[in-house]
Short mmCIF file of C-alpha atoms and ligand atoms in Angstrom, two decimals:
data_model
loop_
_atom_site.label_atom_id
_atom_site.label_comp_id
_atom_site.label_asym_id
_atom_site.label_seq_id
_atom_site.Cartn_x
_atom_site.Cartn_y
_atom_site.Cartn_z
CA MET A 1 24.54 -19.02 11.95
CA GLU A 2 24.96 -16.53 14.80
CA ILE A 3 24.99 -13.21 12.32
CA TRP A 4 21.76 -14.47 11.17
CA LYS A 5 20.17 -14.41 14.11
CA ARG A 6 21.76 -10.96 14.96
CA ILE A 7 20.28 -9.35 11.83
CA VAL A 8 16.67 -10.85 12.71
CA VAL A 9 17.03 -9.56 16.54
CA PHE A 10 18.07 -6.45 15.02
CA GLU A 11 14.92 -6.26 12.81
CA MET A 12 12.61 -7.25 15.26
CA MET A 13 13.88 -4.76 17.93
CA LEU A 14 13.56 -2.01 15.16
CA SER A 15 10.05 -3.18 14.22
CA LEU A 16 8.52 -4.23 17.13
CA GLY A 17 9.88 -2.19 20.12
CA LEU A 18 9.51 1.16 18.56
CA MET A 19 7.09 3.74 18.04
CA GLY A 20 6.43 6.39 16.17
CA CYS A 21 3.50 8.53 14.18
CA LEU A 22 1.14 7.36 11.17
CA VAL A 23 2.49 8.05 7.42
CA ASN A 24 0.46 10.57 6.12
CA GLY A 25 -1.18 9.82 2.84
CA PHE A 26 0.50 12.08 0.58
CA GLY A 27 3.82 13.63 0.41
CA GLY A 28 5.61 15.01 -2.38
CA GLY A 29 4.72 13.89 -6.22
CA GLY A 30 6.12 14.98 -9.31
CA GLY A 31 9.86 14.86 -10.00
CA GLY A 32 12.09 12.71 -12.20
CA GLY A 33 13.06 12.82 -15.83
CA VAL A 34 10.33 12.98 -18.67
CA PRO A 35 11.22 9.99 -20.97
CA GLN A 36 9.71 10.03 -24.96
CA ARG A 37 7.32 7.25 -24.87
CA ARG A 38 6.03 7.75 -21.41
CA CYS A 39 3.59 4.95 -20.05
CA TRP A 40 0.54 6.15 -18.24
CA PHE A 41 0.32 4.25 -14.96
CA PRO A 42 -2.37 5.37 -12.77
CA ALA A 43 -1.79 3.41 -10.04
CA VAL A 44 1.35 1.14 -8.28
CA TYR A 45 0.76 -2.16 -6.46
CA ASN A 46 4.16 -3.08 -4.93
CA PHE A 47 4.69 -6.47 -2.85
CA GLY A 48 8.10 -7.31 -0.70
CA ASP A 49 9.83 -6.68 2.40
CA SER A 50 11.11 -4.02 4.68
CA ASN A 51 13.24 -2.46 1.36
CA SER A 52 9.94 -1.40 0.00
CA ASP A 53 7.73 -1.26 3.51
CA THR A 54 5.82 2.43 3.54
CA GLY A 55 4.06 1.54 6.55
CA GLY A 56 2.74 -2.10 6.61
CA ARG A 57 4.62 -3.66 9.19
CA SER A 58 4.46 -0.68 11.46
CA ALA A 59 0.38 -0.45 11.38
CA ALA A 60 0.02 -3.84 11.64
CA LEU A 61 2.50 -5.07 14.30
CA GLY A 62 4.09 -2.50 15.98
CA GLU A 63 5.12 1.00 15.08
CA VAL A 64 8.44 2.40 13.78
CA ARG A 65 10.12 5.15 15.69
CA PRO A 66 12.35 8.07 15.87
CA PRO A 67 14.83 8.70 14.67
CA ASN A 68 13.36 6.72 11.66
CA GLY A 69 12.08 9.46 9.32
CA GLU A 70 13.95 12.25 10.84
CA THR A 71 15.59 13.23 7.40
CA PHE A 72 12.89 13.41 5.23
CA PHE A 73 9.82 13.33 6.82
CA GLY A 74 10.28 14.92 10.15
CA LYS A 75 8.96 11.99 11.99
CA PRO A 76 8.61 8.34 11.80
CA SER A 77 6.49 7.26 8.25
CA GLY A 78 6.10 3.59 8.95
CA ARG A 79 9.69 2.98 7.01
CA TYR A 80 12.79 1.21 8.29
CA CYS A 81 14.70 4.57 6.98
CA ASP A 82 15.47 8.06 7.57
CA GLY A 83 13.86 8.92 4.53
CA ARG A 84 12.28 7.57 1.58
CA LEU A 85 12.81 4.23 0.09
CA VAL A 86 13.63 2.94 -3.52
CA ILE A 87 9.67 2.77 -3.99
CA ASP A 88 9.17 6.50 -2.85
CA PHE A 89 11.68 7.82 -5.63
CA ILE A 90 10.06 5.39 -8.32
CA ALA A 91 6.63 7.00 -7.52
CA GLU A 92 7.90 10.49 -7.59
CA ASN A 93 9.45 9.70 -10.90
CA LEU A 94 5.98 8.50 -11.90
CA GLY A 95 4.18 11.40 -10.71
CA LEU A 96 2.41 9.35 -8.20
CA PRO A 97 2.12 10.08 -4.65
CA TYR A 98 3.71 7.87 -1.99
CA LEU A 99 2.18 4.31 -1.70
CA ASN A 100 -0.13 3.74 1.19
CA ALA A 101 0.34 0.74 2.81
CA TYR A 102 -3.07 -1.62 2.48
CA LEU A 103 -2.63 -2.64 6.20
CA ASP A 104 -2.60 0.93 7.32
CA SER A 105 -6.39 2.02 8.14
CA ILE A 106 -6.10 5.49 9.12
CA GLY A 107 -5.69 8.31 6.74
CA THR A 108 -5.21 6.20 3.38
CA SER A 109 -5.85 6.90 -0.26
CA PHE A 110 -5.88 3.81 -2.72
CA ARG A 111 -6.26 5.88 -5.53
CA HIS A 112 -3.07 5.71 -7.18
CA GLY A 113 -2.40 1.84 -5.54
CA ALA A 114 -1.42 0.38 -2.56
CA ASN A 115 1.36 -1.50 -1.03
CA PHE A 116 1.36 -4.93 0.54
CA ALA A 117 5.04 -4.93 1.53
CA THR A 118 5.64 -5.63 5.04
CA ALA A 119 9.06 -5.66 6.82
CA GLY A 120 10.32 -9.34 7.36
CA SER A 121 8.11 -11.12 4.28
CA SER A 122 9.83 -13.76 2.79
CA ILE A 123 8.31 -15.51 -0.33
CA LEU A 124 8.10 -18.70 1.59
CA PRO A 125 5.54 -18.96 4.48
CA GLY A 126 6.91 -19.67 7.79
CA GLY A 127 9.76 -17.45 7.74
CA TYR A 128 9.68 -13.69 9.90
CA SER A 129 6.46 -12.35 9.08
CA PRO A 130 3.16 -13.88 8.84
CA PHE A 131 2.84 -11.52 5.70
CA PHE A 132 4.43 -13.82 3.41
CA LEU A 133 3.94 -13.47 -0.49
CA ASP A 134 0.98 -15.47 -0.82
CA ILE A 135 -0.99 -13.54 2.07
CA GLN A 136 0.14 -10.33 0.24
CA ILE A 137 -1.67 -11.64 -3.26
CA SER A 138 -4.63 -13.04 -1.45
CA GLN A 139 -4.67 -9.14 0.25
CA PHE A 140 -4.33 -7.92 -3.36
CA ILE A 141 -7.54 -10.10 -4.92
CA GLN A 142 -9.59 -9.03 -1.97
CA PHE A 143 -8.67 -5.64 -2.37
CA LYS A 144 -9.25 -5.19 -5.70
CA LYS A 145 -12.75 -7.43 -5.48
CA ARG A 146 -13.69 -4.92 -2.72
CA THR A 147 -12.72 -1.76 -3.84
CA ILE A 148 -14.41 -2.20 -7.26
CA ALA A 149 -17.74 -3.54 -5.61
CA LEU A 150 -17.56 -0.46 -3.29
CA TYR A 151 -16.89 2.03 -6.00
CA ASN A 152 -19.38 0.76 -8.34
CA LYS A 153 -21.85 0.62 -5.65
CA LEU A 154 -21.12 4.49 -4.54
CA ALA A 155 -22.98 6.82 -6.29
CA ASP A 156 -21.39 10.37 -7.96
CA THR A 157 -22.43 12.21 -4.87
CA ASN A 158 -20.44 10.23 -2.94
CA GLN A 159 -17.15 11.64 -4.72
CA VAL A 160 -15.24 12.03 -1.45
CA TYR A 161 -15.30 8.31 -0.60
CA LYS A 162 -14.86 7.57 -4.66
CA ASP A 163 -11.44 9.73 -4.69
CA VAL A 164 -10.10 7.58 -2.34
CA LEU A 165 -10.35 4.47 -4.66
CA PRO A 166 -8.98 2.77 -7.54
CA ARG A 167 -10.64 2.98 -10.79
CA PRO A 168 -12.02 -0.51 -11.53
CA GLU A 169 -10.42 -0.17 -15.03
CA GLU A 170 -7.11 0.71 -14.23
CA PHE A 171 -6.21 -2.25 -13.01
CA SER A 172 -4.81 -4.01 -15.89
CA LYS A 173 -2.98 -0.24 -16.92
CA SER A 174 -1.10 -0.41 -13.22
CA LEU A 175 2.56 -1.17 -12.52
CA TYR A 176 3.39 -4.13 -10.20
CA THR A 177 6.50 -4.10 -8.49
CA PHE A 178 8.34 -6.69 -6.33
CA ASP A 179 11.21 -6.72 -3.80
CA ILE A 180 11.12 -9.99 -2.25
CA GLY A 181 13.57 -12.69 -1.41
CA GLN A 182 15.85 -11.46 1.16
CA ASN A 183 14.19 -12.54 3.97
CA ASP A 184 14.23 -16.24 2.55
CA ILE A 185 18.10 -16.39 2.48
CA SER A 186 18.19 -14.99 5.87
CA HIS A 187 16.06 -17.56 7.45
CA GLY A 188 17.67 -20.20 5.68
CA PHE A 189 20.94 -18.97 6.81
CA GLN A 190 19.66 -18.61 10.38
CA TYR A 191 17.46 -22.02 10.47
CA SER A 192 19.57 -24.06 8.14
CA ASN A 193 22.69 -24.01 6.14
CA VAL A 194 24.49 -22.72 2.93
CA SER A 195 23.29 -26.06 1.00
CA GLN A 196 19.74 -26.56 2.30
CA THR A 197 19.14 -22.86 1.38
CA LEU A 198 20.07 -23.29 -1.66
CA GLN A 199 18.09 -25.90 -2.30
CA SER A 200 14.97 -24.35 -1.33
CA ILE A 201 15.54 -21.64 -4.03
CA PRO A 202 13.58 -23.47 -6.72
CA LYS A 203 10.60 -23.76 -4.15
CA MET A 204 10.89 -20.08 -3.98
CA MET A 205 10.59 -19.70 -7.24
CA ASP A 206 7.82 -21.76 -7.73
CA LYS A 207 5.96 -19.63 -5.37
CA PHE A 208 7.22 -16.39 -6.78
CA SER A 209 5.83 -17.49 -10.34
CA GLN A 210 2.82 -18.67 -9.14
CA ALA A 211 2.07 -15.32 -7.68
CA LEU A 212 2.76 -13.46 -10.69
CA TYR A 213 0.59 -15.80 -12.68
CA GLN A 214 -2.30 -15.11 -9.93
CA LEU A 215 -2.03 -11.06 -10.43
CA TYR A 216 -2.09 -12.12 -14.48
CA GLY A 217 -5.05 -13.85 -14.04
CA GLU A 218 -5.93 -10.67 -12.15
CA GLY A 219 -5.25 -8.66 -14.96
CA ALA A 220 -1.88 -7.36 -14.17
CA ARG A 221 0.02 -6.92 -17.03
CA ASN A 222 3.08 -4.56 -16.23
CA PHE A 223 5.78 -6.43 -14.01
CA TRP A 224 8.47 -4.30 -12.48
CA ILE A 225 10.61 -7.08 -10.51
CA HIS A 226 13.78 -6.12 -8.44
CA ASN A 227 16.21 -9.08 -7.84
CA THR A 228 17.79 -9.30 -4.27
CA GLY A 229 20.61 -7.41 -3.15
CA PRO A 230 23.95 -8.07 -1.87
CA ILE A 231 23.01 -9.46 1.44
CA GLY A 232 26.88 -10.09 2.19
CA CYS A 233 27.65 -6.34 2.04
CA LEU A 234 24.96 -5.35 4.82
CA PRO A 235 27.20 -4.35 7.83
CA THR A 236 25.65 -6.39 10.01
CA SER A 237 26.59 -9.47 7.98
CA VAL A 238 29.93 -7.97 7.38
CA ALA A 239 30.06 -6.97 11.29
CA TYR A 240 29.19 -11.03 12.03
CA ASN A 241 31.54 -12.44 9.47
CA LYS A 242 34.74 -10.54 10.34
CA ASP A 243 36.77 -13.41 11.98
CA ASN A 244 35.98 -15.42 8.99
CA HIS A 245 38.91 -13.89 6.68
CA ASN A 246 38.26 -16.25 4.05
CA ASN A 247 34.56 -15.64 3.68
CA VAL A 248 35.15 -11.98 2.33
CA ASP A 249 35.50 -10.77 -1.09
CA ASN A 250 37.46 -7.88 -2.76
CA THR A 251 34.62 -5.21 -1.47
CA GLY A 252 35.02 -6.58 1.77
CA CYS A 253 31.26 -8.16 1.92
CA ALA A 254 30.42 -11.63 3.36
CA ALA A 255 31.25 -13.92 0.30
CA THR A 256 29.19 -17.11 0.80
CA GLN A 257 25.98 -14.99 1.76
CA ASN A 258 26.16 -12.74 -1.57
CA ARG A 259 27.23 -16.00 -3.34
CA VAL A 260 23.73 -17.52 -2.25
CA ALA A 261 21.95 -13.99 -3.27
CA GLN A 262 23.70 -14.49 -6.87
CA GLU A 263 22.35 -17.95 -7.04
CA PHE A 264 18.77 -16.74 -6.34
CA ASN A 265 18.99 -14.10 -8.72
CA ARG A 266 20.48 -16.27 -11.68
CA GLN A 267 17.13 -18.70 -11.07
CA LEU A 268 14.65 -15.67 -10.75
CA LYS A 269 16.06 -14.56 -14.34
CA THR A 270 15.78 -17.80 -16.00
CA ARG A 271 12.01 -17.75 -14.07
CA VAL A 272 11.46 -14.65 -15.81
CA LEU A 273 12.45 -16.13 -19.14
CA GLN A 274 9.60 -18.99 -19.05
CA LEU A 275 7.07 -16.46 -18.13
CA ARG A 276 7.84 -14.32 -20.81
CA ALA A 277 7.17 -17.15 -23.23
CA GLN A 278 4.07 -17.99 -21.00
CA LEU A 279 2.54 -15.21 -21.04
CA PRO A 280 3.26 -13.01 -23.63
CA GLN A 281 0.63 -10.14 -22.68
CA ALA A 282 2.78 -9.02 -20.34
CA VAL A 283 5.92 -7.00 -19.98
CA PHE A 284 8.75 -8.27 -17.33
CA THR A 285 11.25 -5.97 -16.52
CA VAL A 286 14.06 -7.57 -14.19
CA VAL A 287 15.93 -4.77 -12.32
CA ASP A 288 19.56 -5.94 -10.98
CA MET A 289 19.34 -4.38 -7.68
CA TYR A 290 22.24 -6.48 -6.80
CA SER A 291 24.73 -5.18 -8.95
CA ALA A 292 23.23 -1.45 -8.30
CA LYS A 293 23.73 -2.00 -4.77
CA TYR A 294 27.06 -3.53 -5.57
CA ALA A 295 28.47 -0.81 -7.12
CA VAL A 296 27.03 1.73 -4.21
CA VAL A 297 28.96 -0.17 -1.71
CA SER A 298 32.38 -0.83 -3.64
CA ASN A 299 32.51 2.83 -4.59
CA ALA A 300 31.49 4.55 -0.96
CA GLY A 301 33.67 7.12 -1.60
CA SER A 302 32.59 8.18 -4.76
CA HIS A 303 29.38 8.85 -3.50
CA GLY A 304 30.94 11.22 -0.54
CA PHE A 305 30.07 7.97 1.82
CA GLN A 306 32.20 7.01 4.64
CA ASP A 307 33.13 3.34 5.38
CA PRO A 308 30.18 1.63 3.65
CA PHE A 309 30.33 -0.98 6.50
CA SER A 310 29.43 1.26 9.48
CA PHE A 311 25.85 2.61 9.87
CA CYS A 312 24.15 5.72 11.53
CA CYS A 313 21.63 4.37 13.75
CA CYS A 314 21.30 3.55 16.75
CA GLY A 315 22.68 3.20 19.89
CA LYS A 316 20.84 1.79 22.63
CA LYS A 317 19.50 4.32 25.08
CA GLN A 318 18.39 3.21 28.51
CA MET A 319 15.06 5.33 29.16
CA ALA A 320 12.93 5.25 32.42
CA ASN A 321 11.16 2.00 31.86
CA GLU A 322 12.13 1.12 28.37
CA THR A 323 14.93 0.38 26.21
CA GLY A 324 14.92 3.10 23.71
CA TYR A 325 16.72 3.60 20.39
CA GLY A 326 18.45 7.20 19.68
CA ASP A 327 21.47 9.23 18.89
CA PRO A 328 21.84 8.43 15.37
CA CYS A 329 24.92 9.97 13.68
CA SER A 330 25.02 13.66 12.87
CA ASP A 331 25.17 13.18 9.23
CA PRO A 332 22.77 10.03 7.67
CA SER A 333 23.81 11.39 4.25
CA ARG A 334 27.34 10.43 4.76
CA ARG A 335 26.46 6.51 5.22
CA ILE A 336 25.05 3.88 2.84
CA SER A 337 23.34 1.94 5.73
CA TRP A 338 20.79 3.35 7.80
CA ASP A 339 20.65 0.99 10.93
CA GLY A 340 22.91 -2.04 9.68
CA VAL A 341 20.09 -3.93 7.66
CA HIS A 342 18.44 -0.91 5.84
CA TYR A 343 19.63 1.63 3.10
CA SER A 344 19.65 5.26 4.18
CA GLU A 345 17.72 7.98 1.98
CA ALA A 346 20.99 8.79 0.59
CA ALA A 347 21.80 5.74 -0.56
CA ASN A 348 17.99 4.76 -2.11
CA LEU A 349 18.06 7.95 -3.87
CA ILE A 350 21.61 6.91 -5.73
CA LEU A 351 19.93 3.56 -6.47
CA ALA A 352 16.81 4.85 -7.60
CA ARG A 353 18.40 7.24 -9.99
CA SER A 354 20.94 4.06 -10.86
CA VAL A 355 18.03 1.66 -11.67
CA MET A 356 14.74 3.97 -13.03
CA TYR A 357 16.01 5.06 -16.02
CA GLY A 358 17.05 1.39 -17.45
CA SER A 359 20.78 1.20 -17.06
CA PHE A 360 20.57 -1.84 -14.98
CA SER A 361 17.02 -3.70 -16.26
CA ASP A 362 16.43 -6.13 -18.75
CA PRO A 363 15.03 -4.89 -20.85
CA PRO A 364 16.75 -1.53 -20.41
CA LEU A 365 13.79 0.64 -20.46
CA PRO A 366 13.07 3.69 -17.56
CA VAL A 367 10.17 2.73 -15.29
CA ALA A 368 8.20 5.31 -16.89
CA GLU A 369 8.28 3.01 -19.80
CA ALA A 370 8.31 -0.23 -18.69
CA CYS A 371 4.37 -1.10 -20.11
CA ARG A 372 3.06 -2.57 -23.40
C1 NAG B 1 23.22 -28.95 6.29
O1 NAG B 1 22.39 -29.57 6.69
C2 NAG B 1 21.70 -30.70 6.87
C3 NAG B 1 20.51 -31.37 7.13
O2 NAG B 1 20.69 -31.01 8.73
C4 NAG B 1 23.15 -31.62 6.66
O3 NAG B 1 22.83 -32.99 6.10
C5 NAG B 1 23.94 -31.44 5.68
O4 NAG B 1 24.76 -32.10 6.10
C6 NAG B 1 24.33 -29.85 5.97
N1 NAG B 1 25.51 -29.30 4.89
C7 NAG B 1 26.59 -28.75 5.60
C8 NAG B 1 27.29 -28.45 4.70
O5 NAG B 1 26.79 -28.44 6.74
C1 NAG B 2 8.40 3.09 36.03
O1 NAG B 2 7.30 1.97 36.13
C2 NAG B 2 6.86 1.93 37.08
C3 NAG B 2 5.58 0.80 37.46
O2 NAG B 2 5.12 0.87 36.49
C4 NAG B 2 6.19 3.46 37.86
O3 NAG B 2 5.77 3.51 38.80
C5 NAG B 2 7.39 4.38 37.35
O4 NAG B 2 6.66 5.83 37.68
C6 NAG B 2 7.99 4.54 36.08
N1 NAG B 2 9.02 5.60 35.87
C7 NAG B 2 8.73 6.23 35.16
C8 NAG B 2 10.27 7.32 35.13
O5 NAG B 2 7.80 6.39 34.24
#
């Protein structure tokens, strides 16, 4: 389907062509509310796609270029956004530094976790990115094994090196977060059709469950899982759907795309119910990111946003010998979408505030209390 090709091409342009600076190790931290029964999460390990990639794809496959990062970091930070992502606001809320990408070899610290998410990643292999979920899990397993061995080998005089490593005993106390599936759906639309995409959802769920089992086997106990967003509300989806008036919902989103996302989420919920029964030692929190995002899009005006289907970045700009991307809108904080596919920092802040305190979660606990 045409629209999916466009989204992909757009995402590939963003991720491959553009260049920028490396993200520095630590920013921010602190902030957020202080619930009564806070868990103590020493670290966060995140898995996913561009919704939560803090520099993995940029380090591995091509730098993210300006004006990405302009609002908060003042320079590109490896994120497909003008500023922070929901995972960054979660880190702030937990009093932790922003997550460094596992694939980033420069100036990184993994003392408080690592980010295995990379833009374009899917649950199933054969999608847009080599770093599908299985690979992210095997990266984590290797990361855990090697950092523990290194930590135990380093003498106390090597404190400088130890300080950038996780503590071996902290893996089972950490929070394991997920935001993945959107690229499985868009890849399905692009290379097959709606019914085939729907038919492949159980396979996605098998792989997802398997990943959680593997992490559980590694000692992970606290799981925070974002379901997939309303992909039909992305400006690129809406733009390429606009002649198909039968396929528009009340808000103006592409209805079929959203129906597939909802079916994905329905099956995800069922799978997590099974996991809860099978792995009673673990805590699984499912966050209804679909509803949180849909609420922002359908109430854009009340949040101070302009047309929810417009986006901020970026017009094509012919530079000397290459095509660059520049001239973002003057005020990204008035747009929900940064680039047609990824949410702006302003929208991410609203989303983070919506989901961090439990009102979209099952069970309805704040992220800071999502532990045993
Ligand atoms: C989807 O694709 C399959 C395989 O090519 C085909 O058999 C099926 O009829 C298609 N379904 C629709 C609704 O187009
Ligand atoms: C464009 O590329 C050509 C060939 O590599 C080079 O000679 C020229 O100086 C470049 N122009 C600019 C403005 O960089």
